[in-house]
CSV table of C-alpha atoms and ligand atoms in Angstrom, one decimal:
chain,number,residue,atom,x,y,z
S,1,UNK,CA,88.6,96.9,105.2
S,2,UNK,CA,88.4,93.3,104.4
S,3,UNK,CA,87.9,89.9,106.2
S,4,UNK,CA,90.1,87.3,104.8
S,5,UNK,CA,89.2,84.0,105.4
S,6,UNK,CA,92.8,82.5,106.3
S,7,UNK,CA,91.7,79.1,105.5
S,8,UNK,CA,92.3,79.8,102.4
S,9,UNK,CA,95.1,81.8,102.5
S,10,UNK,CA,99.7,79.8,102.8
S,11,UNK,CA,100.7,80.8,106.0
S,12,UNK,CA,102.3,82.9,104.6
S,13,UNK,CA,100.4,84.9,103.7
S,14,UNK,CA,98.8,84.9,106.8
S,15,UNK,CA,102.2,85.6,107.6
S,16,UNK,CA,101.9,88.8,105.4
S,17,UNK,CA,104.9,87.2,103.6
S,18,UNK,CA,103.6,86.7,100.6
S,19,UNK,CA,100.9,88.6,98.0
S,20,UNK,CA,97.6,87.3,98.9
S,21,UNK,CA,96.1,87.3,95.2
S,22,UNK,CA,99.1,86.2,93.5
S,23,UNK,CA,101.4,84.3,96.3
S,24,UNK,CA,105.4,86.2,95.1
S,25,UNK,CA,107.5,86.9,98.0
S,26,UNK,CA,110.1,88.5,96.9
S,27,UNK,CA,109.6,92.1,96.2
S,28,UNK,CA,107.9,91.6,99.6
S,29,UNK,CA,104.3,92.7,99.3
S,30,UNK,CA,103.7,96.3,101.1
S,31,UNK,CA,100.5,97.3,100.2
S,32,UNK,CA,97.6,95.9,102.3
S,33,UNK,CA,94.7,95.0,101.1
S,34,UNK,CA,92.3,93.2,104.1
S,35,UNK,CA,92.6,92.1,107.3
S,36,UNK,CA,92.3,88.6,109.3
S,37,UNK,CA,89.5,88.4,112.1
S,38,UNK,CA,93.0,88.2,114.2
S,39,UNK,CA,93.3,91.9,112.7
S,40,UNK,CA,96.5,91.1,111.2
S,41,UNK,CA,97.4,92.9,108.3
S,42,UNK,CA,96.8,91.0,104.5
S,43,UNK,CA,99.5,92.4,102.3
S,44,UNK,CA,99.6,92.4,98.6
S,45,UNK,CA,102.3,94.0,96.3
S,46,UNK,CA,101.9,97.1,94.2
S,47,UNK,CA,100.0,95.7,91.2
S,48,UNK,CA,98.1,93.4,92.9
S,49,UNK,CA,96.7,96.0,95.2
S,50,UNK,CA,96.7,98.7,91.9
S,51,UNK,CA,93.6,95.2,91.2
S,52,UNK,CA,92.0,94.8,93.8
S,53,UNK,CA,91.7,98.8,95.4
S,54,UNK,CA,92.0,102.1,93.3
S,55,UNK,CA,94.3,103.8,94.4
S,56,UNK,CA,94.8,107.2,95.0
S,57,UNK,CA,98.3,107.0,93.6
S,58,UNK,CA,96.6,105.8,90.5
S,59,UNK,CA,95.1,108.9,89.5
S,60,UNK,CA,98.1,110.7,89.8
S,61,UNK,CA,100.3,108.5,88.5
S,62,UNK,CA,97.4,108.2,84.9
S,63,UNK,CA,98.5,112.5,84.5
S,64,UNK,CA,101.1,112.3,81.8
S,65,UNK,CA,104.2,114.6,81.7
S,66,UNK,CA,104.5,118.4,80.4
Y,1,LIG,ZN1,100.0,90.4,93.9
């Protein structure tokens, strides 16, 4: 689990209201990509989380449908 430095984040990002990567607040970020030193979750939207973390779901999506 990555620990983010809250100094570099906006209040919305620290609150889990905005994506930690692209600052997007809607759709609400849902993927937990790390934590703050006080153990609060750091969230990112699905697209950014996929870029940050190798997502197990992406492996499933990669299979072509038959
Ligand atoms: Zn994002």
